[in-house]
Amino acid sequence: AQSVTQPDIHITVSEGASLELRCNYSYGATPYLFWYVQSPGQGLQLLLKYFSGDTLVQGIKGFEAEFKRSQSSFNLRKPSVHWSDAAEYFCAVGAQKDYKLSFGAGTTVTVRA
Amino acid sequence: ETGVTQSPTHLIKTRGQQVTLRCSSQSGHNTVSWYQQALGQGPQFIFQYYREEENGRGNFPPRFSGLQFPNYSSELNVNALELDDSALYLCASSSSGGIHEQYFGPGTRLTVT
């Protein structure tokens, strides 16, 4: 069964500093990987996805993520954080012939001035 | 292009009652997935509907049921509500059955007392 681990429950970062959120997945075949962001009281917004090809993927809002098969990881990065990036971030994994996304427990990002 | 919409926004029910939540999929999408997000957790997959048929189901009891209509909108029904059913219920639409980019609605916050 597929699963996702987000090791960091909460991260605090200064505005303008870089951000990296960790995601490790467990799946037997090539996974489909996603990062979503959720602002308080809101639904989930897709930041980026990886299906195949280039292992470094670019997303919206200046985010990027790198798929590393050898480490079963799909970490999310942003070079310079803005106050509006404060939110909860979820990593999710799916399978090509599956129908569901499996989500991690999320990482809450706080941005300090 | 209209995004995914859900109604109602908030709902308070009593244990043992029944509830119906509604979701309108994004224009051009024929697949709807439902997720339950308990407080402080990632979303958990309930089921997916593709072209009016249940396409897959997560680990939820039969008292969680659904429908998809010819216009691809969907309902989630929960019978015999329990306190643990209190959660944010998220609907996501996509352009085909299975794993593809899923676009989420804002959710319905259900409180069971």
mmCIF file with all atom_site columns, C-alpha atoms in Angstrom:
data_model
loop_
_atom_site.group_PDB
_atom_site.id
_atom_site.type_symbol
_atom_site.label_atom_id
_atom_site.label_alt_id
_atom_site.label_comp_id
_atom_site.label_asym_id
_atom_site.label_entity_id
_atom_site.label_seq_id
_atom_site.pdbx_PDB_ins_code
_atom_site.Cartn_x
_atom_site.Cartn_y
_atom_site.Cartn_z
_atom_site.occupancy
_atom_site.B_iso_or_equiv
_atom_site.pdbx_formal_charge
_atom_site.auth_seq_id
_atom_site.auth_comp_id
_atom_site.auth_asym_id
_atom_site.auth_atom_id
_atom_site.pdbx_PDB_model_num
ATOM 1   C CA . ALA A 1 1   ? 0.000   0.000  0.000   1.00 0.00 ? 1   ALA A CA 1
ATOM 2   C CA . GLN A 1 2   ? 1.205   3.484  -0.745  1.00 0.00 ? 2   GLN A CA 1
ATOM 3   C CA . SER A 1 3   ? 1.952   5.932  2.045   1.00 0.00 ? 3   SER A CA 1
ATOM 4   C CA . VAL A 1 4   ? 3.455   9.363  2.542   1.00 0.00 ? 4   VAL A CA 1
ATOM 5   C CA . THR A 1 5   ? 5.526   10.701 5.415   1.00 0.00 ? 5   THR A CA 1
ATOM 6   C CA . GLN A 1 6   ? 6.092   14.378 6.037   1.00 0.00 ? 6   GLN A CA 1
ATOM 7   C CA . PRO A 1 7   ? 8.661   14.393 8.841   1.00 0.00 ? 7   PRO A CA 1
ATOM 8   C CA . ASP A 1 8   ? 8.258   18.053 9.806   1.00 0.00 ? 8   ASP A CA 1
ATOM 9   C CA . ILE A 1 9   ? 5.007   18.965 11.527  1.00 0.00 ? 9   ILE A CA 1
ATOM 10  C CA . HIS A 1 10  ? 5.790   22.655 11.783  1.00 0.00 ? 10  HIS A CA 1
ATOM 11  C CA . ILE A 1 11  ? 8.430   24.882 10.201  1.00 0.00 ? 11  ILE A CA 1
ATOM 12  C CA . THR A 1 12  ? 9.058   28.555 10.938  1.00 0.00 ? 12  THR A CA 1
ATOM 13  C CA . VAL A 1 13  ? 10.963  30.575 8.390   1.00 0.00 ? 13  VAL A CA 1
ATOM 14  C CA . SER A 1 14  ? 11.839  34.253 8.038   1.00 0.00 ? 14  SER A CA 1
ATOM 15  C CA . GLU A 1 15  ? 10.412  36.201 5.145   1.00 0.00 ? 15  GLU A CA 1
ATOM 16  C CA . GLY A 1 16  ? 12.897  36.186 2.286   1.00 0.00 ? 16  GLY A CA 1
ATOM 17  C CA . ALA A 1 17  ? 14.630  33.027 3.494   1.00 0.00 ? 17  ALA A CA 1
ATOM 18  C CA . SER A 1 18  ? 14.568  29.737 1.614   1.00 0.00 ? 18  SER A CA 1
ATOM 19  C CA . LEU A 1 19  ? 12.154  26.946 2.438   1.00 0.00 ? 19  LEU A CA 1
ATOM 20  C CA . GLU A 1 20  ? 12.395  23.197 2.021   1.00 0.00 ? 20  GLU A CA 1
ATOM 21  C CA . LEU A 1 21  ? 9.631   20.784 2.977   1.00 0.00 ? 21  LEU A CA 1
ATOM 22  C CA . ARG A 1 22  ? 10.387  17.086 3.118   1.00 0.00 ? 22  ARG A CA 1
ATOM 23  C CA . CYS A 1 23  ? 8.265   14.293 1.725   1.00 0.00 ? 23  CYS A CA 1
ATOM 24  C CA . ASN A 1 24  ? 9.034   10.589 1.680   1.00 0.00 ? 24  ASN A CA 1
ATOM 25  C CA . TYR A 1 25  ? 6.778   8.080  0.010   1.00 0.00 ? 25  TYR A CA 1
ATOM 26  C CA . SER A 1 26  ? 6.383   4.350  -0.015  1.00 0.00 ? 26  SER A CA 1
ATOM 27  C CA . TYR A 1 27  ? 5.199   2.739  -3.220  1.00 0.00 ? 27  TYR A CA 1
ATOM 28  C CA . GLY A 1 28  ? 6.324   -0.272 -5.218  1.00 0.00 ? 28  GLY A CA 1
ATOM 29  C CA . ALA A 1 29  ? 6.143   1.199  -8.703  1.00 0.00 ? 29  ALA A CA 1
ATOM 30  C CA . THR A 1 30  ? 6.673   4.615  -10.228 1.00 0.00 ? 30  THR A CA 1
ATOM 31  C CA . PRO A 1 31  ? 4.501   6.988  -8.246  1.00 0.00 ? 31  PRO A CA 1
ATOM 32  C CA . TYR A 1 32  ? 2.589   10.019 -9.272  1.00 0.00 ? 32  TYR A CA 1
ATOM 33  C CA . LEU A 1 33  ? 3.534   12.750 -6.792  1.00 0.00 ? 33  LEU A CA 1
ATOM 34  C CA . PHE A 1 34  ? 1.821   15.981 -5.869  1.00 0.00 ? 34  PHE A CA 1
ATOM 35  C CA . TRP A 1 35  ? 2.201   18.938 -3.573  1.00 0.00 ? 35  TRP A CA 1
ATOM 36  C CA . TYR A 1 36  ? -0.873  20.837 -2.414  1.00 0.00 ? 36  TYR A CA 1
ATOM 37  C CA . VAL A 1 37  ? -1.219  23.952 -0.258  1.00 0.00 ? 37  VAL A CA 1
ATOM 38  C CA . GLN A 1 38  ? -4.113  24.692 2.072   1.00 0.00 ? 38  GLN A CA 1
ATOM 39  C CA . SER A 1 39  ? -4.754  28.104 3.592   1.00 0.00 ? 39  SER A CA 1
ATOM 40  C CA . PRO A 1 40  ? -6.827  28.265 6.795   1.00 0.00 ? 40  PRO A CA 1
ATOM 41  C CA . GLY A 1 41  ? -10.433 27.311 6.173   1.00 0.00 ? 41  GLY A CA 1
ATOM 42  C CA . GLN A 1 42  ? -9.801  26.671 2.493   1.00 0.00 ? 42  GLN A CA 1
ATOM 43  C CA . GLY A 1 43  ? -9.624  23.706 0.157   1.00 0.00 ? 43  GLY A CA 1
ATOM 44  C CA . LEU A 1 44  ? -6.442  22.380 -1.395  1.00 0.00 ? 44  LEU A CA 1
ATOM 45  C CA . GLN A 1 45  ? -4.626  24.105 -4.236  1.00 0.00 ? 45  GLN A CA 1
ATOM 46  C CA . LEU A 1 46  ? -2.305  22.115 -6.487  1.00 0.00 ? 46  LEU A CA 1
ATOM 47  C CA . LEU A 1 47  ? 1.229   23.536 -6.462  1.00 0.00 ? 47  LEU A CA 1
ATOM 48  C CA . LEU A 1 48  ? 2.933   21.027 -8.737  1.00 0.00 ? 48  LEU A CA 1
ATOM 49  C CA . LYS A 1 49  ? 2.968   17.414 -9.848  1.00 0.00 ? 49  LYS A CA 1
ATOM 50  C CA . TYR A 1 50  ? 5.372   14.753 -11.064 1.00 0.00 ? 50  TYR A CA 1
ATOM 51  C CA . PHE A 1 51  ? 4.289   11.964 -13.382 1.00 0.00 ? 51  PHE A CA 1
ATOM 52  C CA . SER A 1 52  ? 7.440   11.194 -15.357 1.00 0.00 ? 52  SER A CA 1
ATOM 53  C CA . GLY A 1 53  ? 10.355  12.819 -17.159 1.00 0.00 ? 53  GLY A CA 1
ATOM 54  C CA . ASP A 1 54  ? 12.477  15.604 -15.728 1.00 0.00 ? 54  ASP A CA 1
ATOM 55  C CA . THR A 1 55  ? 12.860  14.986 -12.014 1.00 0.00 ? 55  THR A CA 1
ATOM 56  C CA . LEU A 1 56  ? 12.927  18.690 -11.184 1.00 0.00 ? 56  LEU A CA 1
ATOM 57  C CA . VAL A 1 57  ? 9.454   20.128 -11.603 1.00 0.00 ? 57  VAL A CA 1
ATOM 58  C CA . GLN A 1 58  ? 8.360   23.726 -11.470 1.00 0.00 ? 58  GLN A CA 1
ATOM 59  C CA . GLY A 1 59  ? 5.068   24.785 -10.004 1.00 0.00 ? 59  GLY A CA 1
ATOM 60  C CA . ILE A 1 60  ? 3.054   27.850 -9.250  1.00 0.00 ? 60  ILE A CA 1
ATOM 61  C CA . LYS A 1 61  ? 3.975   30.603 -6.810  1.00 0.00 ? 61  LYS A CA 1
ATOM 62  C CA . GLY A 1 62  ? 7.708   30.040 -7.359  1.00 0.00 ? 62  GLY A CA 1
ATOM 63  C CA . PHE A 1 63  ? 7.771   26.521 -5.899  1.00 0.00 ? 63  PHE A CA 1
ATOM 64  C CA . GLU A 1 64  ? 9.762   23.611 -7.261  1.00 0.00 ? 64  GLU A CA 1
ATOM 65  C CA . ALA A 1 65  ? 10.187  19.981 -6.225  1.00 0.00 ? 65  ALA A CA 1
ATOM 66  C CA . GLU A 1 66  ? 12.714  17.283 -6.994  1.00 0.00 ? 66  GLU A CA 1
ATOM 67  C CA . PHE A 1 67  ? 11.900  13.588 -7.360  1.00 0.00 ? 67  PHE A CA 1
ATOM 68  C CA . LYS A 1 68  ? 14.671  11.334 -6.073  1.00 0.00 ? 68  LYS A CA 1
ATOM 69  C CA . ARG A 1 69  ? 13.832  7.713  -6.684  1.00 0.00 ? 69  ARG A CA 1
ATOM 70  C CA . SER A 1 70  ? 16.839  6.396  -4.751  1.00 0.00 ? 70  SER A CA 1
ATOM 71  C CA . GLN A 1 71  ? 15.695  8.248  -1.642  1.00 0.00 ? 71  GLN A CA 1
ATOM 72  C CA . SER A 1 72  ? 11.940  7.831  -2.214  1.00 0.00 ? 72  SER A CA 1
ATOM 73  C CA . SER A 1 73  ? 11.635  11.558 -1.737  1.00 0.00 ? 73  SER A CA 1
ATOM 74  C CA . PHE A 1 74  ? 9.843   14.477 -3.343  1.00 0.00 ? 74  PHE A CA 1
ATOM 75  C CA . ASN A 1 75  ? 10.945  17.575 -1.439  1.00 0.00 ? 75  ASN A CA 1
ATOM 76  C CA . LEU A 1 76  ? 9.392   20.978 -2.051  1.00 0.00 ? 76  LEU A CA 1
ATOM 77  C CA . ARG A 1 77  ? 11.519  24.115 -2.200  1.00 0.00 ? 77  ARG A CA 1
ATOM 78  C CA . LYS A 1 78  ? 11.154  27.838 -2.568  1.00 0.00 ? 78  LYS A CA 1
ATOM 79  C CA . PRO A 1 79  ? 14.172  30.155 -2.772  1.00 0.00 ? 79  PRO A CA 1
ATOM 80  C CA . SER A 1 80  ? 12.582  33.165 -1.071  1.00 0.00 ? 80  SER A CA 1
ATOM 81  C CA . VAL A 1 81  ? 9.483   32.911 1.080   1.00 0.00 ? 81  VAL A CA 1
ATOM 82  C CA . HIS A 1 82  ? 6.769   35.563 1.184   1.00 0.00 ? 82  HIS A CA 1
ATOM 83  C CA . TRP A 1 83  ? 4.433   36.165 4.112   1.00 0.00 ? 83  TRP A CA 1
ATOM 84  C CA . SER A 1 84  ? 1.569   34.858 1.963   1.00 0.00 ? 84  SER A CA 1
ATOM 85  C CA . ASP A 1 85  ? 3.241   31.425 1.853   1.00 0.00 ? 85  ASP A CA 1
ATOM 86  C CA . ALA A 1 86  ? 2.154   30.780 5.433   1.00 0.00 ? 86  ALA A CA 1
ATOM 87  C CA . ALA A 1 87  ? -0.157  27.780 5.100   1.00 0.00 ? 87  ALA A CA 1
ATOM 88  C CA . GLU A 1 88  ? -0.300  24.029 5.435   1.00 0.00 ? 88  GLU A CA 1
ATOM 89  C CA . TYR A 1 89  ? 1.428   21.944 2.797   1.00 0.00 ? 89  TYR A CA 1
ATOM 90  C CA . PHE A 1 90  ? 0.503   18.416 1.855   1.00 0.00 ? 90  PHE A CA 1
ATOM 91  C CA . CYS A 1 91  ? 2.436   15.883 -0.159  1.00 0.00 ? 91  CYS A CA 1
ATOM 92  C CA . ALA A 1 92  ? 0.380   13.197 -1.906  1.00 0.00 ? 92  ALA A CA 1
ATOM 93  C CA . VAL A 1 93  ? 1.117   10.041 -3.860  1.00 0.00 ? 93  VAL A CA 1
ATOM 94  C CA . GLY A 1 94  ? -0.949  8.123  -6.385  1.00 0.00 ? 94  GLY A CA 1
ATOM 95  C CA . ALA A 1 95  ? -0.444  5.272  -8.772  1.00 0.00 ? 95  ALA A CA 1
ATOM 96  C CA . GLN A 1 96  ? -0.872  5.221  -12.517 1.00 0.00 ? 96  GLN A CA 1
ATOM 97  C CA . LYS A 1 97  ? -3.716  2.695  -12.493 1.00 0.00 ? 97  LYS A CA 1
ATOM 98  C CA . ASP A 1 98  ? -5.172  3.732  -9.175  1.00 0.00 ? 98  ASP A CA 1
ATOM 99  C CA . TYR A 1 99  ? -7.947  6.123  -8.318  1.00 0.00 ? 99  TYR A CA 1
ATOM 100 C CA . LYS A 1 100 ? -7.016  7.666  -5.000  1.00 0.00 ? 100 LYS A CA 1
ATOM 101 C CA . LEU A 1 101 ? -4.465  10.063 -3.630  1.00 0.00 ? 101 LEU A CA 1
ATOM 102 C CA . SER A 1 102 ? -2.781  9.206  -0.337  1.00 0.00 ? 102 SER A CA 1
ATOM 103 C CA . PHE A 1 103 ? -1.806  12.283 1.629   1.00 0.00 ? 103 PHE A CA 1
ATOM 104 C CA . GLY A 1 104 ? 0.779   12.945 4.274   1.00 0.00 ? 104 GLY A CA 1
ATOM 105 C CA . ALA A 1 105 ? -0.210  14.543 7.576   1.00 0.00 ? 105 ALA A CA 1
ATOM 106 C CA . GLY A 1 106 ? 0.961   17.940 6.378   1.00 0.00 ? 106 GLY A CA 1
ATOM 107 C CA . THR A 1 107 ? 3.553   20.538 7.352   1.00 0.00 ? 107 THR A CA 1
ATOM 108 C CA . THR A 1 108 ? 2.465   23.881 8.756   1.00 0.00 ? 108 THR A CA 1
ATOM 109 C CA . VAL A 1 109 ? 4.622   26.778 7.608   1.00 0.00 ? 109 VAL A CA 1
ATOM 110 C CA . THR A 1 110 ? 4.815   29.956 9.643   1.00 0.00 ? 110 THR A CA 1
ATOM 111 C CA . VAL A 1 111 ? 6.513   33.007 8.131   1.00 0.00 ? 111 VAL A CA 1
ATOM 112 C CA . ARG A 1 112 ? 7.965   35.586 10.484  1.00 0.00 ? 112 ARG A CA 1
ATOM 113 C CA . ALA A 1 113 ? 8.699   39.141 9.480   1.00 0.00 ? 113 ALA A CA 1
ATOM 114 C CA . GLU B 2 1   ? -14.253 28.464 -16.252 1.00 0.00 ? 1   GLU B CA 1
ATOM 115 C CA . THR B 2 2   ? -16.049 27.629 -13.006 1.00 0.00 ? 2   THR B CA 1
ATOM 116 C CA . GLY B 2 3   ? -14.083 25.800 -10.340 1.00 0.00 ? 3   GLY B CA 1
ATOM 117 C CA . VAL B 2 4   ? -15.266 23.114 -7.969  1.00 0.00 ? 4   VAL B CA 1
ATOM 118 C CA . THR B 2 5   ? -18.034 24.272 -5.663  1.00 0.00 ? 5   THR B CA 1
ATOM 119 C CA . GLN B 2 6   ? -19.430 22.615 -2.555  1.00 0.00 ? 6   GLN B CA 1
ATOM 120 C CA . SER B 2 7   ? -22.499 23.176 -0.431  1.00 0.00 ? 7   SER B CA 1
ATOM 121 C CA . PRO B 2 8   ? -23.217 23.835 2.301   1.00 0.00 ? 8   PRO B CA 1
ATOM 122 C CA . THR B 2 9   ? -20.144 25.560 3.721   1.00 0.00 ? 9   THR B CA 1
ATOM 123 C CA . HIS B 2 10  ? -20.858 24.561 7.288   1.00 0.00 ? 10  HIS B CA 1
ATOM 124 C CA . LEU B 2 11  ? -23.241 22.089 8.838   1.00 0.00 ? 11  LEU B CA 1
ATOM 125 C CA . ILE B 2 12  ? -24.092 21.025 12.374  1.00 0.00 ? 12  ILE B CA 1
ATOM 126 C CA . LYS B 2 13  ? -25.819 17.711 12.933  1.00 0.00 ? 13  LYS B CA 1
ATOM 127 C CA . THR B 2 14  ? -26.689 15.497 15.877  1.00 0.00 ? 14  THR B CA 1
ATOM 128 C CA . ARG B 2 15  ? -25.328 12.004 16.372  1.00 0.00 ? 15  ARG B CA 1
ATOM 129 C CA . GLY B 2 16  ? -27.509 9.437  14.587  1.00 0.00 ? 16  GLY B CA 1
ATOM 130 C CA . GLN B 2 17  ? -28.787 11.853 11.960  1.00 0.00 ? 17  GLN B CA 1
ATOM 131 C CA . GLN B 2 18  ? -28.156 11.679 8.232   1.00 0.00 ? 18  GLN B CA 1
ATOM 132 C CA . VAL B 2 19  ? -26.429 14.297 6.080   1.00 0.00 ? 19  VAL B CA 1
ATOM 133 C CA . THR B 2 20  ? -26.055 15.031 2.366   1.00 0.00 ? 20  THR B CA 1
ATOM 134 C CA . LEU B 2 21  ? -23.174 17.083 1.006   1.00 0.00 ? 21  LEU B CA 1
ATOM 135 C CA . ARG B 2 22  ? -23.068 18.369 -2.562  1.00 0.00 ? 22  ARG B CA 1
ATOM 136 C CA . CYS B 2 23  ? -20.340 19.036 -5.076  1.00 0.00 ? 23  CYS B CA 1
ATOM 137 C CA . SER B 2 24  ? -20.324 20.570 -8.539  1.00 0.00 ? 24  SER B CA 1
ATOM 138 C CA . SER B 2 25  ? -17.350 19.548 -10.595 1.00 0.00 ? 25  SER B CA 1
ATOM 139 C CA . GLN B 2 26  ? -15.206 21.865 -12.666 1.00 0.00 ? 26  GLN B CA 1
ATOM 140 C CA . SER B 2 27  ? -16.370 22.426 -16.220 1.00 0.00 ? 27  SER B CA 1
ATOM 141 C CA . GLY B 2 28  ? -15.180 19.604 -18.491 1.00 0.00 ? 28  GLY B CA 1
ATOM 142 C CA . HIS B 2 29  ? -14.476 17.178 -15.651 1.00 0.00 ? 29  HIS B CA 1
ATOM 143 C CA . ASN B 2 30  ? -16.289 13.833 -15.443 1.00 0.00 ? 30  ASN B CA 1
ATOM 144 C CA . THR B 2 31  ? -14.743 12.454 -12.262 1.00 0.00 ? 31  THR B CA 1
ATOM 145 C CA . VAL B 2 32  ? -15.402 13.381 -8.651  1.00 0.00 ? 32  VAL B CA 1
ATOM 146 C CA . SER B 2 33  ? -13.487 12.148 -5.611  1.00 0.00 ? 33  SER B CA 1
ATOM 147 C CA . TRP B 2 34  ? -14.450 12.699 -1.985  1.00 0.00 ? 34  TRP B CA 1
ATOM 148 C CA . TYR B 2 35  ? -12.051 13.035 0.926   1.00 0.00 ? 35  TYR B CA 1
ATOM 149 C CA . GLN B 2 36  ? -12.462 13.406 4.678   1.00 0.00 ? 36  GLN B CA 1
ATOM 150 C CA . GLN B 2 37  ? -10.013 15.666 6.496   1.00 0.00 ? 37  GLN B CA 1
ATOM 151 C CA . ALA B 2 38  ? -10.098 15.424 10.272  1.00 0.00 ? 38  ALA B CA 1
ATOM 152 C CA . LEU B 2 39  ? -8.622  18.286 12.251  1.00 0.00 ? 39  LEU B CA 1
ATOM 153 C CA . GLY B 2 40  ? -4.833  18.308 12.073  1.00 0.00 ? 40  GLY B CA 1
ATOM 154 C CA . GLN B 2 41  ? -4.650  15.474 9.559   1.00 0.00 ? 41  GLN B CA 1
ATOM 155 C CA . GLY B 2 42  ? -4.258  14.993 5.837   1.00 0.00 ? 42  GLY B CA 1
ATOM 156 C CA . PRO B 2 43  ? -7.251  14.162 3.672   1.00 0.00 ? 43  PRO B CA 1
ATOM 157 C CA . GLN B 2 44  ? -8.378  10.528 3.601   1.00 0.00 ? 44  GLN B CA 1
ATOM 158 C CA . PHE B 2 45  ? -9.894  9.101  0.411   1.00 0.00 ? 45  PHE B CA 1
ATOM 159 C CA . ILE B 2 46  ? -13.547 8.070  0.715   1.00 0.00 ? 46  ILE B CA 1
ATOM 160 C CA . PHE B 2 47  ? -14.521 7.144  -2.859  1.00 0.00 ? 47  PHE B CA 1
ATOM 161 C CA . GLN B 2 48  ? -14.399 8.227  -6.485  1.00 0.00 ? 48  GLN B CA 1
ATOM 162 C CA . TYR B 2 49  ? -17.169 8.462  -9.073  1.00 0.00 ? 49  TYR B CA 1
ATOM 163 C CA . TYR B 2 50  ? -16.419 8.280  -12.775 1.00 0.00 ? 50  TYR B CA 1
ATOM 164 C CA . ARG B 2 51  ? -19.205 8.627  -15.324 1.00 0.00 ? 51  ARG B CA 1
ATOM 165 C CA . GLU B 2 52  ? -21.847 7.997  -12.662 1.00 0.00 ? 52  GLU B CA 1
ATOM 166 C CA . GLU B 2 53  ? -20.274 4.759  -11.374 1.00 0.00 ? 53  GLU B CA 1
ATOM 167 C CA . GLU B 2 54  ? -18.251 4.216  -8.198  1.00 0.00 ? 54  GLU B CA 1
ATOM 168 C CA . ASN B 2 55  ? -14.694 3.807  -9.429  1.00 0.00 ? 55  ASN B CA 1
ATOM 169 C CA . GLY B 2 56  ? -12.967 3.004  -6.161  1.00 0.00 ? 56  GLY B CA 1
ATOM 170 C CA . ARG B 2 57  ? -13.474 3.185  -2.431  1.00 0.00 ? 57  ARG B CA 1
ATOM 171 C CA . GLY B 2 58  ? -11.296 3.828  0.579   1.00 0.00 ? 58  GLY B CA 1
ATOM 172 C CA . ASN B 2 59  ? -11.545 2.340  4.041   1.00 0.00 ? 59  ASN B CA 1
ATOM 173 C CA . PHE B 2 60  ? -14.883 3.841  5.023   1.00 0.00 ? 60  PHE B CA 1
ATOM 174 C CA . PRO B 2 61  ? -17.993 1.965  6.206   1.00 0.00 ? 61  PRO B CA 1
ATOM 175 C CA . PRO B 2 62  ? -21.078 1.481  4.002   1.00 0.00 ? 62  PRO B CA 1
ATOM 176 C CA . ARG B 2 63  ? -22.931 4.245  5.810   1.00 0.00 ? 63  ARG B CA 1
ATOM 177 C CA . PHE B 2 64  ? -20.818 6.539  3.623   1.00 0.00 ? 64  PHE B CA 1
ATOM 178 C CA . SER B 2 65  ? -22.430 6.465  0.179   1.00 0.00 ? 65  SER B CA 1
ATOM 179 C CA . GLY B 2 66  ? -22.482 8.617  -2.892  1.00 0.00 ? 66  GLY B CA 1
ATOM 180 C CA . LEU B 2 67  ? -24.028 9.472  -6.201  1.00 0.00 ? 67  LEU B CA 1
ATOM 181 C CA . GLN B 2 68  ? -22.920 11.110 -9.386  1.00 0.00 ? 68  GLN B CA 1
ATOM 182 C CA . PHE B 2 69  ? -25.429 12.724 -11.709 1.00 0.00 ? 69  PHE B CA 1
ATOM 183 C CA . PRO B 2 70  ? -25.432 13.011 -15.524 1.00 0.00 ? 70  PRO B CA 1
ATOM 184 C CA . ASN B 2 71  ? -24.030 16.541 -15.252 1.00 0.00 ? 71  ASN B CA 1
ATOM 185 C CA . TYR B 2 72  ? -21.169 15.006 -13.181 1.00 0.00 ? 72  TYR B CA 1
ATOM 186 C CA . SER B 2 73  ? -22.118 16.764 -9.970  1.00 0.00 ? 73  SER B CA 1
ATOM 187 C CA . SER B 2 74  ? -22.031 14.518 -6.938  1.00 0.00 ? 74  SER B CA 1
ATOM 188 C CA . GLU B 2 75  ? -23.466 13.906 -3.491  1.00 0.00 ? 75  GLU B CA 1
ATOM 189 C CA . LEU B 2 76  ? -21.930 12.365 -0.419  1.00 0.00 ? 76  LEU B CA 1
ATOM 190 C CA . ASN B 2 77  ? -24.399 10.843 2.025   1.00 0.00 ? 77  ASN B CA 1
ATOM 191 C CA . VAL B 2 78  ? -23.531 9.808  5.551   1.00 0.00 ? 78  VAL B CA 1
ATOM 192 C CA . ASN B 2 79  ? -26.045 7.860  7.633   1.00 0.00 ? 79  ASN B CA 1
ATOM 193 C CA . ALA B 2 80  ? -26.114 7.285  11.381  1.00 0.00 ? 80  ALA B CA 1
ATOM 194 C CA . LEU B 2 81  ? -23.667 10.104 12.078  1.00 0.00 ? 81  LEU B CA 1
ATOM 195 C CA . GLU B 2 82  ? -21.030 9.545  14.734  1.00 0.00 ? 82  GLU B CA 1
ATOM 196 C CA . LEU B 2 83  ? -19.003 12.129 16.622  1.00 0.00 ? 83  LEU B CA 1
ATOM 197 C CA . ASP B 2 84  ? -15.867 11.022 14.736  1.00 0.00 ? 84  ASP B CA 1
ATOM 198 C CA . ASP B 2 85  ? -17.512 12.034 11.458  1.00 0.00 ? 85  ASP B CA 1
ATOM 199 C CA . SER B 2 86  ? -16.841 15.655 12.395  1.00 0.00 ? 86  SER B CA 1
ATOM 200 C CA . ALA B 2 87  ? -14.407 16.819 9.735   1.00 0.00 ? 87  ALA B CA 1
ATOM 201 C CA . LEU B 2 88  ? -13.868 18.898 6.611   1.00 0.00 ? 88  LEU B CA 1
ATOM 202 C CA . TYR B 2 89  ? -15.252 17.040 3.609   1.00 0.00 ? 89  TYR B CA 1
ATOM 203 C CA . LEU B 2 90  ? -13.458 17.834 0.386   1.00 0.00 ? 90  LEU B CA 1
ATOM 204 C CA . CYS B 2 91  ? -14.610 17.170 -3.117  1.00 0.00 ? 91  CYS B CA 1
ATOM 205 C CA . ALA B 2 92  ? -12.145 17.050 -6.004  1.00 0.00 ? 92  ALA B CA 1
ATOM 206 C CA . SER B 2 93  ? -12.832 16.846 -9.699  1.00 0.00 ? 93  SER B CA 1
ATOM 207 C CA . SER B 2 94  ? -10.623 15.630 -12.513 1.00 0.00 ? 94  SER B CA 1
ATOM 208 C CA . SER B 2 95  ? -10.858 15.107 -16.231 1.00 0.00 ? 95  SER B CA 1
ATOM 209 C CA . SER B 2 96  ? -10.791 11.315 -16.202 1.00 0.00 ? 96  SER B CA 1
ATOM 210 C CA . GLY B 2 97  ? -11.126 8.386  -13.886 1.00 0.00 ? 97  GLY B CA 1
ATOM 211 C CA . GLY B 2 98  ? -8.068  7.297  -11.991 1.00 0.00 ? 98  GLY B CA 1
ATOM 212 C CA . ILE B 2 99  ? -5.156  9.444  -10.956 1.00 0.00 ? 99  ILE B CA 1
ATOM 213 C CA . HIS B 2 100 ? -4.952  12.769 -12.701 1.00 0.00 ? 100 HIS B CA 1
ATOM 214 C CA . GLU B 2 101 ? -4.717  16.324 -11.539 1.00 0.00 ? 101 GLU B CA 1
ATOM 215 C CA . GLN B 2 102 ? -7.444  16.691 -8.973  1.00 0.00 ? 102 GLN B CA 1
ATOM 216 C CA . TYR B 2 103 ? -8.881  20.127 -8.308  1.00 0.00 ? 103 TYR B CA 1
ATOM 217 C CA . PHE B 2 104 ? -10.389 20.614 -4.902  1.00 0.00 ? 104 PHE B CA 1
ATOM 218 C CA . GLY B 2 105 ? -13.360 22.590 -3.727  1.00 0.00 ? 105 GLY B CA 1
ATOM 219 C CA . PRO B 2 106 ? -13.383 24.684 -0.540  1.00 0.00 ? 106 PRO B CA 1
ATOM 220 C CA . GLY B 2 107 ? -14.933 21.884 1.497   1.00 0.00 ? 107 GLY B CA 1
ATOM 221 C CA . THR B 2 108 ? -17.894 21.446 3.825   1.00 0.00 ? 108 THR B CA 1
ATOM 222 C CA . ARG B 2 109 ? -17.199 21.640 7.535   1.00 0.00 ? 109 ARG B CA 1
ATOM 223 C CA . LEU B 2 110 ? -19.400 19.073 9.312   1.00 0.00 ? 110 LEU B CA 1
ATOM 224 C CA . THR B 2 111 ? -19.767 19.160 13.075  1.00 0.00 ? 111 THR B CA 1
ATOM 225 C CA . VAL B 2 112 ? -21.543 16.283 14.792  1.00 0.00 ? 112 VAL B CA 1
ATOM 226 C CA . THR B 2 113 ? -22.720 16.921 18.361  1.00 0.00 ? 113 THR B CA 1
#
